[in-house]
Coordinates of C-alpha atoms and ligand atoms in Angstrom, one line a residue:
M296 CA 81.6 -10.8 126.9
R297 CA 81.9 -9.6 130.5
V298 CA 78.8 -8.8 132.1
L299 CA 78.9 -8.2 135.7
L300 CA 76.0 -9.3 137.7
V301 CA 74.7 -7.6 141.3
E302 CA 72.4 -9.5 143.2
D303 CA 72.2 -9.6 146.4
H304 CA 70.0 -12.5 147.0
Q305 CA 72.1 -15.4 146.0
A306 CA 69.5 -18.3 144.8
I307 CA 68.6 -15.3 142.3
R308 CA 72.0 -14.5 141.9
E309 CA 73.7 -18.3 141.0
M310 CA 70.8 -18.8 139.0
I311 CA 71.1 -15.4 136.3
A312 CA 74.8 -16.3 136.7
D313 CA 74.6 -20.4 134.9
H314 CA 72.8 -19.6 133.1
L315 CA 74.4 -16.8 131.2
R316 CA 77.6 -18.3 132.0
E317 CA 76.2 -21.2 130.1
R318 CA 75.3 -19.0 127.3
G319 CA 79.3 -18.5 126.8
F320 CA 79.0 -15.3 128.7
A321 CA 82.3 -14.0 131.4
V322 CA 80.0 -13.3 134.8
D323 CA 81.3 -11.3 138.1
A324 CA 78.3 -12.6 139.8
V325 CA 78.4 -10.3 143.0
G326 CA 76.0 -8.5 146.1
R327 CA 76.7 -5.7 146.9
G328 CA 77.3 -2.7 145.3
E329 CA 80.6 -1.9 146.8
Q330 CA 82.3 -5.1 145.3
A331 CA 80.7 -4.0 141.9
L332 CA 82.3 -0.6 142.3
A333 CA 85.8 -3.2 142.6
A334 CA 84.7 -5.8 139.9
A335 CA 84.4 -2.1 138.0
R336 CA 87.6 -0.4 138.6
V337 CA 89.8 -3.4 138.0
A338 CA 88.5 -5.2 134.4
P339 CA 86.6 -3.7 131.1
I340 CA 83.2 -4.6 131.3
D341 CA 81.0 -5.1 128.3
A342 CA 77.1 -4.5 129.6
V343 CA 75.9 -4.5 133.6
V344 CA 72.7 -6.6 135.6
L345 CA 71.5 -4.8 138.3
D346 CA 69.3 -5.7 141.0
L347 CA 67.2 -1.5 141.9
G348 CA 67.5 -2.5 145.1
L349 CA 70.9 -4.2 147.6
P350 CA 71.7 -4.0 150.9
D351 CA 74.4 -0.8 151.3
T352 CA 73.5 1.4 147.9
D353 CA 71.0 1.6 145.5
G354 CA 70.7 -0.1 142.1
I355 CA 70.2 3.4 140.4
S356 CA 73.6 5.1 142.3
L357 CA 75.2 2.4 141.5
L358 CA 74.5 2.8 137.9
T359 CA 75.8 6.2 138.4
A360 CA 78.9 5.3 139.5
L361 CA 80.0 2.6 137.5
R362 CA 79.0 4.3 134.5
S363 CA 81.3 7.3 135.4
L364 CA 84.1 4.2 135.5
H365 CA 83.0 2.9 132.3
A366 CA 80.8 5.7 129.9
D367 CA 78.1 4.0 127.9
V368 CA 78.3 0.5 129.3
P369 CA 75.1 -1.0 128.4
A370 CA 72.8 -1.8 132.1
I371 CA 69.8 -3.5 132.2
V372 CA 68.1 -3.1 136.1
V373 CA 66.6 -6.3 137.7
T374 CA 63.1 -5.5 139.4
A375 CA 60.0 -6.4 141.3
R376 CA 56.9 -4.8 140.5
D377 CA 56.9 -2.3 143.2
G378 CA 60.2 -0.6 142.7
L379 CA 58.7 0.1 139.3
D380 CA 58.8 3.6 140.4
E381 CA 58.8 7.0 138.2
R382 CA 62.4 7.3 137.8
L383 CA 62.4 4.8 136.3
L384 CA 59.9 3.9 134.3
G385 CA 60.8 7.8 132.2
L386 CA 64.6 5.7 132.3
N387 CA 66.3 8.3 133.7
S388 CA 67.9 5.9 136.1
G389 CA 70.8 5.9 132.8
A390 CA 69.2 1.8 132.3
D391 CA 68.9 0.9 129.0
D392 CA 65.6 -1.6 129.6
Y393 CA 64.4 -3.3 132.5
I394 CA 63.1 -6.2 133.8
V395 CA 60.8 -7.3 136.6
K396 CA 61.1 -10.5 138.4
P397 CA 59.7 -13.2 138.5
F398 CA 61.1 -12.9 134.6
N399 CA 61.9 -15.8 132.6
L400 CA 66.2 -16.6 132.1
L401 CA 66.2 -16.7 128.3
E402 CA 64.5 -13.4 127.6
L403 CA 67.2 -11.5 130.6
E404 CA 69.1 -13.6 127.4
A405 CA 66.9 -11.9 124.4
R406 CA 67.5 -8.2 125.7
L407 CA 70.8 -8.2 127.8
R408 CA 72.3 -9.2 123.4
A409 CA 69.8 -6.1 121.8
V410 CA 72.0 -3.5 124.0
L411 CA 74.7 -5.2 123.1
R412 CA 73.8 -4.7 119.5
R413 CA 72.3 -1.4 120.5
A414 CA 75.7 0.1 122.7
G415 CA 78.3 -1.7 120.3
S416 CA 78.2 -0.5 116.2
R417 CA 82.0 -2.4 116.3
R418 CA 79.9 -5.4 117.4
E419 CA 79.1 -7.8 114.3
S420 CA 76.7 -10.3 114.9
R421 CA 78.4 -13.0 112.4
Y422 CA 81.6 -13.1 111.4
T423 CA 82.9 -15.2 108.3
L424 CA 86.8 -14.9 108.0
G425 CA 88.6 -17.2 106.5
G426 CA 86.4 -20.0 105.8
V427 CA 84.5 -19.6 109.1
T428 CA 81.9 -18.5 109.9
F429 CA 80.6 -17.4 113.8
D430 CA 77.5 -16.8 114.6
T431 CA 77.7 -14.1 118.0
V432 CA 73.7 -15.3 119.3
T433 CA 73.7 -19.0 117.5
R434 CA 77.6 -18.7 119.5
E435 CA 77.7 -21.7 116.5
A436 CA 81.2 -21.3 114.2
T437 CA 81.2 -24.0 111.6
A438 CA 84.5 -24.5 109.0
F439 CA 82.8 -24.5 105.3
G440 CA 79.3 -25.0 106.0
R441 CA 80.5 -27.9 108.2
P442 CA 80.0 -27.1 112.0
L443 CA 82.9 -26.8 114.8
D444 CA 82.2 -28.3 117.9
L445 CA 83.4 -25.8 120.0
T446 CA 83.3 -25.7 124.4
R447 CA 82.0 -22.2 125.2
R448 CA 84.9 -20.6 126.3
E449 CA 86.3 -21.6 122.5
A450 CA 83.7 -19.9 121.3
A451 CA 84.6 -16.7 123.5
L452 CA 87.2 -16.7 121.9
L453 CA 87.3 -16.9 118.8
E454 CA 84.5 -15.0 118.8
E455 CA 87.8 -12.2 120.6
L456 CA 90.0 -12.9 118.4
L457 CA 88.2 -12.6 114.9
R458 CA 86.1 -9.4 116.4
M459 CA 90.2 -7.6 115.9
P460 CA 91.8 -9.6 113.1
G461 CA 95.4 -9.1 111.6
Q462 CA 96.2 -7.1 115.6
V463 CA 98.1 -8.2 117.7
I464 CA 95.6 -8.9 121.1
T465 CA 96.9 -8.9 124.7
K466 CA 96.7 -11.2 126.8
D467 CA 95.7 -9.1 129.3
L468 CA 92.4 -8.0 127.5
L469 CA 91.1 -12.0 126.1
E470 CA 92.3 -12.6 129.6
D471 CA 89.6 -9.7 131.1
R472 CA 87.7 -11.3 128.6
L473 CA 87.1 -15.0 128.7
Y474 CA 87.8 -14.8 132.5
A475 CA 85.6 -13.8 135.2
L476 CA 87.5 -13.0 138.3
E477 CA 86.6 -15.0 139.6
D478 CA 87.6 -17.9 137.7
A479 CA 91.6 -16.1 137.0
G480 CA 94.2 -18.8 138.9
S481 CA 95.0 -21.0 136.4
A482 CA 97.6 -19.1 134.5
N483 CA 97.6 -21.3 131.9
A484 CA 93.9 -21.6 131.2
L485 CA 94.0 -19.0 128.1
E486 CA 97.4 -20.8 126.6
A487 CA 95.4 -24.5 127.0
A488 CA 92.0 -22.8 125.4
V489 CA 94.4 -21.7 122.5
S490 CA 96.1 -23.8 122.0
R491 CA 92.7 -26.6 121.7
L492 CA 91.6 -24.5 119.1
R493 CA 94.2 -23.9 117.3
R494 CA 94.3 -27.6 117.0
K495 CA 90.5 -27.9 116.0
L496 CA 90.8 -25.1 113.4
A497 CA 93.8 -26.5 112.3
G498 CA 91.4 -29.9 112.0
A499 CA 89.2 -28.7 109.5
Q500 CA 91.4 -26.8 107.6
V501 CA 90.6 -23.3 107.8
R502 CA 92.8 -20.5 106.3
L503 CA 92.8 -19.4 109.7
S504 CA 96.2 -19.2 112.2
I505 CA 96.5 -18.1 115.6
E506 CA 100.3 -16.7 115.4
T507 CA 102.3 -16.7 119.2
K508 CA 103.4 -12.8 119.8
W509 CA 106.1 -14.6 122.7
G510 CA 105.3 -13.0 126.3
I511 CA 102.9 -10.1 124.1
G512 CA 99.4 -12.1 123.0
Y513 CA 97.4 -13.6 120.2
R514 CA 97.6 -12.4 116.6
L515 CA 93.9 -14.0 114.1
V516 CA 96.3 -14.6 110.7
E517 CA 94.2 -15.6 107.7
A518 CA 96.1 -17.5 105.4
T519 CA 96.0 -16.5 102.0
A520 CA 95.3 -18.4 98.9
R521 CA 98.5 -19.6 96.9
Ligands
CA34 CA1 67.8 -6.9 146.1

C-alpha cells in the first residue's frame, strides 16, 4: 500500500517514513504541499498522512486539493496541540482522523490501518488461497500453516496479487503500489521480486503460481487439484 506523507520537519518525516516502510508500506515522503500534489498527480495513493502546518500551504487546504485528485483517499492529520482548532475537532477538515504531536509511531500506524480498513471494504485483513494465508495486519504469510519467510517487498507483492487472484495486474500498477517514487529507477526490481516470490511459493509447494503475461503484467493462479 502506498502512503503519501507530507511533513516539513525533516527528522519527524524521516522517522515516520522509516517506520512505515519497515512495516510494509511504500511511502512517498515530502515536505511541501506542492511536492505532495506533484506526487499525487502521477500515482495512485492509498492514504495520506499530513502535517497541518506546512511552509507553502496548510494541511487542510492541501487535503482538499488532494481529494480533488483522489476522491475519498483516507487521511490522517498530524498536528501540534495548539493546532487543534475548531475546524479540525469538528472534523469539518475532511480528515478521517488526527493525531497530536508528540505521538507514538505504533499508534500512528494503528490509526492508519484503521482508516484504511474503514475506507476499503474491498480490502480484506486476511487472504487465504491455494494453501497460502496472508495477514495484512501482522504482514505474516504462511504456507499450509508453516511460516513463509518473505521480505517486506515480497509480502507487499503477495498482498497485491492476492487482492485480485486470476486477474492480470499490470506491471505499472504493481510498481506504483510497491515502490515509492524515490525508489523507482531499478527497472528490474519488480521482475526480481516476482522471481523470488515465485521461488518461495514453489519451495513451499503451495497451489499458487504467478504467471507472466509478457509485456503486460502478472497473474496469480490457483492450481486446481488433480
Ligand atoms: Ca509543520
